[in-house]
């Protein structure tokens, strides 16, 4: 479901900005290996996009690895963004990402558990936290 929601959001944003003809989804999984495979696929297509948004930070790091091995100027030629803000904080990657505010997620989860233990609500409820962009060194403005 998460992958479906992220794909839907990507497609919707691209259409909203009149970029329908540039929509491209490469299926994989959440691993660095999948990101490397996707990077090699893009390199082999002969038509690099100006930007790639990966499923998560791990797959974005795989993309970075494939691009850098091929001598692609990440940021100058193609921007790369991840999702989760986990590994992206490491200086070695300096990865632009989407933060899901893990600290607030944890706070909400603990509060819900304590509420249940104290005899409070017994039904699950959904809490939506707004994600935010964290711009670092793997993205630049459009060329």
PDB file of C-alpha atoms in Angstrom:
ATOM      1  CA  UNK A   1       0.000   0.000   0.000  1.00  0.00           C
ATOM      2  CA  UNK A   2       2.820   2.447   0.775  1.00  0.00           C
ATOM      3  CA  UNK A   3       4.391   1.915  -2.645  1.00  0.00           C
ATOM      4  CA  UNK A   4       1.007   2.407  -4.317  1.00  0.00           C
ATOM      5  CA  UNK A   5       0.406   5.649  -2.415  1.00  0.00           C
ATOM      6  CA  UNK A   6       3.853   6.982  -3.290  1.00  0.00           C
ATOM      7  CA  UNK A   7       3.438   6.094  -6.980  1.00  0.00           C
ATOM      8  CA  UNK A   8       0.027   7.745  -7.012  1.00  0.00           C
ATOM      9  CA  UNK A   9       1.440  10.887  -5.391  1.00  0.00           C
ATOM     10  CA  UNK A  10       4.313  11.030  -7.878  1.00  0.00           C
ATOM     11  CA  UNK A  11       2.018  10.637 -10.879  1.00  0.00           C
ATOM     12  CA  UNK A  12      -0.422  13.197  -9.517  1.00  0.00           C
ATOM     13  CA  UNK A  13       2.327  15.772  -8.909  1.00  0.00           C
ATOM     14  CA  UNK A  14       3.811  15.229 -12.366  1.00  0.00           C
ATOM     15  CA  UNK A  15       0.391  15.693 -14.010  1.00  0.00           C
ATOM     16  CA  UNK A  16      -0.371  18.745 -11.898  1.00  0.00           C
ATOM     17  CA  UNK A  17       2.793  20.348 -13.288  1.00  0.00           C
ATOM     18  CA  UNK A  18       2.056  19.380 -16.894  1.00  0.00           C
ATOM     19  CA  UNK A  19       4.777  16.722 -17.007  1.00  0.00           C
ATOM     20  CA  UNK A  20       2.598  13.753 -17.985  1.00  0.00           C
ATOM     21  CA  UNK A  21       4.902  12.702 -20.832  1.00  0.00           C
ATOM     22  CA  UNK A  22       7.864  12.470 -18.462  1.00  0.00           C
ATOM     23  CA  UNK A  23       6.273  10.043 -15.981  1.00  0.00           C
ATOM     24  CA  UNK A  24       8.435   6.948 -15.643  1.00  0.00           C
ATOM     25  CA  UNK A  25       8.169   4.298 -12.933  1.00  0.00           C
ATOM     26  CA  UNK A  26      10.778   1.583 -12.551  1.00  0.00           C
ATOM     27  CA  UNK A  27       9.530  -1.201 -10.321  1.00  0.00           C
ATOM     28  CA  UNK A  28      11.852  -2.642  -7.710  1.00  0.00           C
ATOM     29  CA  UNK A  29      11.906  -2.834  -3.960  1.00  0.00           C
ATOM     30  CA  UNK A  30      13.256  -0.894  -1.002  1.00  0.00           C
ATOM     31  CA  UNK A  31      16.872  -2.081  -1.133  1.00  0.00           C
ATOM     32  CA  UNK A  32      20.137  -0.508  -2.271  1.00  0.00           C
ATOM     33  CA  UNK A  33      20.428  -3.327  -4.816  1.00  0.00           C
ATOM     34  CA  UNK A  34      17.082  -2.364  -6.364  1.00  0.00           C
ATOM     35  CA  UNK A  35      18.262   1.244  -6.566  1.00  0.00           C
ATOM     36  CA  UNK A  36      21.467   0.155  -8.306  1.00  0.00           C
ATOM     37  CA  UNK A  37      19.450  -1.929 -10.788  1.00  0.00           C
ATOM     38  CA  UNK A  38      17.181   1.028 -11.475  1.00  0.00           C
ATOM     39  CA  UNK A  39      20.224   3.265 -11.950  1.00  0.00           C
ATOM     40  CA  UNK A  40      21.773   0.825 -14.434  1.00  0.00           C
ATOM     41  CA  UNK A  41      18.439   0.611 -16.241  1.00  0.00           C
ATOM     42  CA  UNK A  42      18.272   4.398 -16.552  1.00  0.00           C
ATOM     43  CA  UNK A  43      21.892   4.562 -17.700  1.00  0.00           C
ATOM     44  CA  UNK A  44      21.242   1.881 -20.303  1.00  0.00           C
ATOM     45  CA  UNK A  45      18.192   3.708 -21.665  1.00  0.00           C
ATOM     46  CA  UNK A  46      20.412   6.485 -22.999  1.00  0.00           C
ATOM     47  CA  UNK A  47      17.928   9.079 -21.760  1.00  0.00           C
ATOM     48  CA  UNK A  48      18.658  10.122 -18.186  1.00  0.00           C
ATOM     49  CA  UNK A  49      15.905  12.102 -16.512  1.00  0.00           C
ATOM     50  CA  UNK A  50      16.718  15.388 -14.827  1.00  0.00           C
ATOM     51  CA  UNK A  51      15.603  13.969 -11.486  1.00  0.00           C
ATOM     52  CA  UNK A  52      14.775  10.678  -9.795  1.00  0.00           C
ATOM     53  CA  UNK A  53      12.686  10.202  -6.668  1.00  0.00           C
ATOM     54  CA  UNK A  54      13.420   6.835  -5.076  1.00  0.00           C
ATOM     55  CA  UNK A  55      11.052   4.739  -2.963  1.00  0.00           C
ATOM     56  CA  UNK A  56      13.215   5.284   0.114  1.00  0.00           C
ATOM     57  CA  UNK A  57      16.687   6.418   1.165  1.00  0.00           C
ATOM     58  CA  UNK A  58      18.188   2.950   0.744  1.00  0.00           C
ATOM     59  CA  UNK A  59      17.151   2.646  -2.887  1.00  0.00           C
ATOM     60  CA  UNK A  60      18.272   6.251  -3.489  1.00  0.00           C
ATOM     61  CA  UNK A  61      21.729   5.328  -2.201  1.00  0.00           C
ATOM     62  CA  UNK A  62      21.783   2.462  -4.699  1.00  0.00           C
ATOM     63  CA  UNK A  63      20.925   4.949  -7.449  1.00  0.00           C
ATOM     64  CA  UNK A  64      23.731   7.248  -6.290  1.00  0.00           C
ATOM     65  CA  UNK A  65      26.147   4.324  -6.380  1.00  0.00           C
ATOM     66  CA  UNK A  66      25.201   3.360  -9.959  1.00  0.00           C
ATOM     67  CA  UNK A  67      25.344   6.947 -11.196  1.00  0.00           C
ATOM     68  CA  UNK A  68      28.645   7.773  -9.521  1.00  0.00           C
ATOM     69  CA  UNK A  69      30.269   4.559 -10.793  1.00  0.00           C
ATOM     70  CA  UNK A  70      29.208   5.585 -14.304  1.00  0.00           C
ATOM     71  CA  UNK A  71      30.669   9.062 -13.833  1.00  0.00           C
ATOM     72  CA  UNK A  72      27.289  10.824 -13.820  1.00  0.00           C
ATOM     73  CA  UNK A  73      27.391  14.218 -12.134  1.00  0.00           C
ATOM     74  CA  UNK A  74      24.710  13.759  -9.477  1.00  0.00           C
ATOM     75  CA  UNK A  75      23.126  17.130  -9.013  1.00  0.00           C
ATOM     76  CA  UNK A  76      24.628  18.640 -12.176  1.00  0.00           C
ATOM     77  CA  UNK A  77      23.165  16.090 -14.585  1.00  0.00           C
ATOM     78  CA  UNK A  78      20.536  14.289 -12.533  1.00  0.00           C
ATOM     79  CA  UNK A  79      19.088  15.084  -9.124  1.00  0.00           C
ATOM     80  CA  UNK A  80      18.340  12.226  -6.719  1.00  0.00           C
ATOM     81  CA  UNK A  81      15.946  12.313  -3.781  1.00  0.00           C
ATOM     82  CA  UNK A  82      15.082   9.620  -1.287  1.00  0.00           C
ATOM     83  CA  UNK A  83      12.255   9.158   1.173  1.00  0.00           C
ATOM     84  CA  UNK A  84      12.394   8.524   4.941  1.00  0.00           C
ATOM     85  CA  UNK A  85      15.318  10.703   6.093  1.00  0.00           C
ATOM     86  CA  UNK A  86      17.151   7.750   7.608  1.00  0.00           C
ATOM     87  CA  UNK A  87      20.518   7.122   5.937  1.00  0.00           C
ATOM     88  CA  UNK A  88      20.358  10.444   4.121  1.00  0.00           C
ATOM     89  CA  UNK A  89      21.676  12.268   7.178  1.00  0.00           C
ATOM     90  CA  UNK A  90      25.087  10.648   6.790  1.00  0.00           C
ATOM     91  CA  UNK A  91      27.650  13.053   5.341  1.00  0.00           C
ATOM     92  CA  UNK A  92      28.865  10.403   2.912  1.00  0.00           C
ATOM     93  CA  UNK A  93      25.549  10.649   1.033  1.00  0.00           C
ATOM     94  CA  UNK A  94      24.299  14.195   1.670  1.00  0.00           C
ATOM     95  CA  UNK A  95      21.020  12.942   0.195  1.00  0.00           C
ATOM     96  CA  UNK A  96      17.990  15.140  -0.370  1.00  0.00           C
ATOM     97  CA  UNK A  97      14.984  13.327   1.058  1.00  0.00           C
ATOM     98  CA  UNK A  98      11.455  13.522   2.366  1.00  0.00           C
ATOM     99  CA  UNK A  99      11.263  13.411   6.134  1.00  0.00           C
ATOM    100  CA  UNK A 100       8.362  11.639   7.747  1.00  0.00           C
ATOM    101  CA  UNK A 101       9.191  13.097  11.154  1.00  0.00           C
ATOM    102  CA  UNK A 102      10.177   9.830  12.841  1.00  0.00           C
ATOM    103  CA  UNK A 103      10.353  11.492  16.262  1.00  0.00           C
ATOM    104  CA  UNK A 104       6.717  12.595  16.072  1.00  0.00           C
ATOM    105  CA  UNK A 105       5.690   9.177  14.749  1.00  0.00           C
ATOM    106  CA  UNK A 106       7.337   7.579  17.790  1.00  0.00           C
ATOM    107  CA  UNK A 107       5.732  10.085  20.164  1.00  0.00           C
ATOM    108  CA  UNK A 108       2.265   9.399  18.733  1.00  0.00           C
ATOM    109  CA  UNK A 109       2.781   5.617  18.881  1.00  0.00           C
ATOM    110  CA  UNK A 110       3.898   5.731  22.522  1.00  0.00           C
ATOM    111  CA  UNK A 111       1.004   8.039  23.444  1.00  0.00           C
ATOM    112  CA  UNK A 112      -1.484   5.638  21.803  1.00  0.00           C
ATOM    113  CA  UNK A 113       0.040   2.640  23.610  1.00  0.00           C
ATOM    114  CA  UNK A 114      -0.023   4.412  26.986  1.00  0.00           C
ATOM    115  CA  UNK A 115      -3.618   5.503  26.368  1.00  0.00           C
ATOM    116  CA  UNK A 116      -4.625   1.899  25.693  1.00  0.00           C
ATOM    117  CA  UNK A 117      -2.770   0.600  28.746  1.00  0.00           C
ATOM    118  CA  UNK A 118      -4.535   3.224  30.874  1.00  0.00           C
ATOM    119  CA  UNK A 119      -7.906   1.903  29.692  1.00  0.00           C
ATOM    120  CA  UNK A 120      -8.446   4.584  27.077  1.00  0.00           C
ATOM    121  CA  UNK A 121      -9.559   4.163  23.516  1.00  0.00           C
ATOM    122  CA  UNK A 122      -9.551   0.647  22.133  1.00  0.00           C
ATOM    123  CA  UNK A 123     -10.165   1.457  18.483  1.00  0.00           C
ATOM    124  CA  UNK A 124      -7.332   2.250  16.118  1.00  0.00           C
ATOM    125  CA  UNK A 125      -7.278   5.710  14.667  1.00  0.00           C
ATOM    126  CA  UNK A 126      -5.194   7.089  11.886  1.00  0.00           C
ATOM    127  CA  UNK A 127      -2.983  10.095  12.460  1.00  0.00           C
ATOM    128  CA  UNK A 128      -1.536  11.728   9.375  1.00  0.00           C
ATOM    129  CA  UNK A 129       1.688  13.656   9.839  1.00  0.00           C
ATOM    130  CA  UNK A 130       2.763  16.036   7.109  1.00  0.00           C
ATOM    131  CA  UNK A 131       6.049  15.076   5.439  1.00  0.00           C
ATOM    132  CA  UNK A 132       8.636  17.734   4.650  1.00  0.00           C
ATOM    133  CA  UNK A 133      11.434  18.122   2.124  1.00  0.00           C
ATOM    134  CA  UNK A 134      14.981  18.107   3.426  1.00  0.00           C
ATOM    135  CA  UNK A 135      17.171  19.570   0.690  1.00  0.00           C
ATOM    136  CA  UNK A 136      20.785  18.457   0.748  1.00  0.00           C
ATOM    137  CA  UNK A 137      23.515  17.985  -1.835  1.00  0.00           C
ATOM    138  CA  UNK A 138      21.961  15.571  -4.364  1.00  0.00           C
ATOM    139  CA  UNK A 139      19.473  17.948  -5.956  1.00  0.00           C
ATOM    140  CA  UNK A 140      19.614  21.171  -7.947  1.00  0.00           C
ATOM    141  CA  UNK A 141      17.121  23.299  -9.838  1.00  0.00           C
ATOM    142  CA  UNK A 142      15.900  22.027 -13.201  1.00  0.00           C
ATOM    143  CA  UNK A 143      18.301  22.311 -16.110  1.00  0.00           C
TER     144      UNK A 143
END
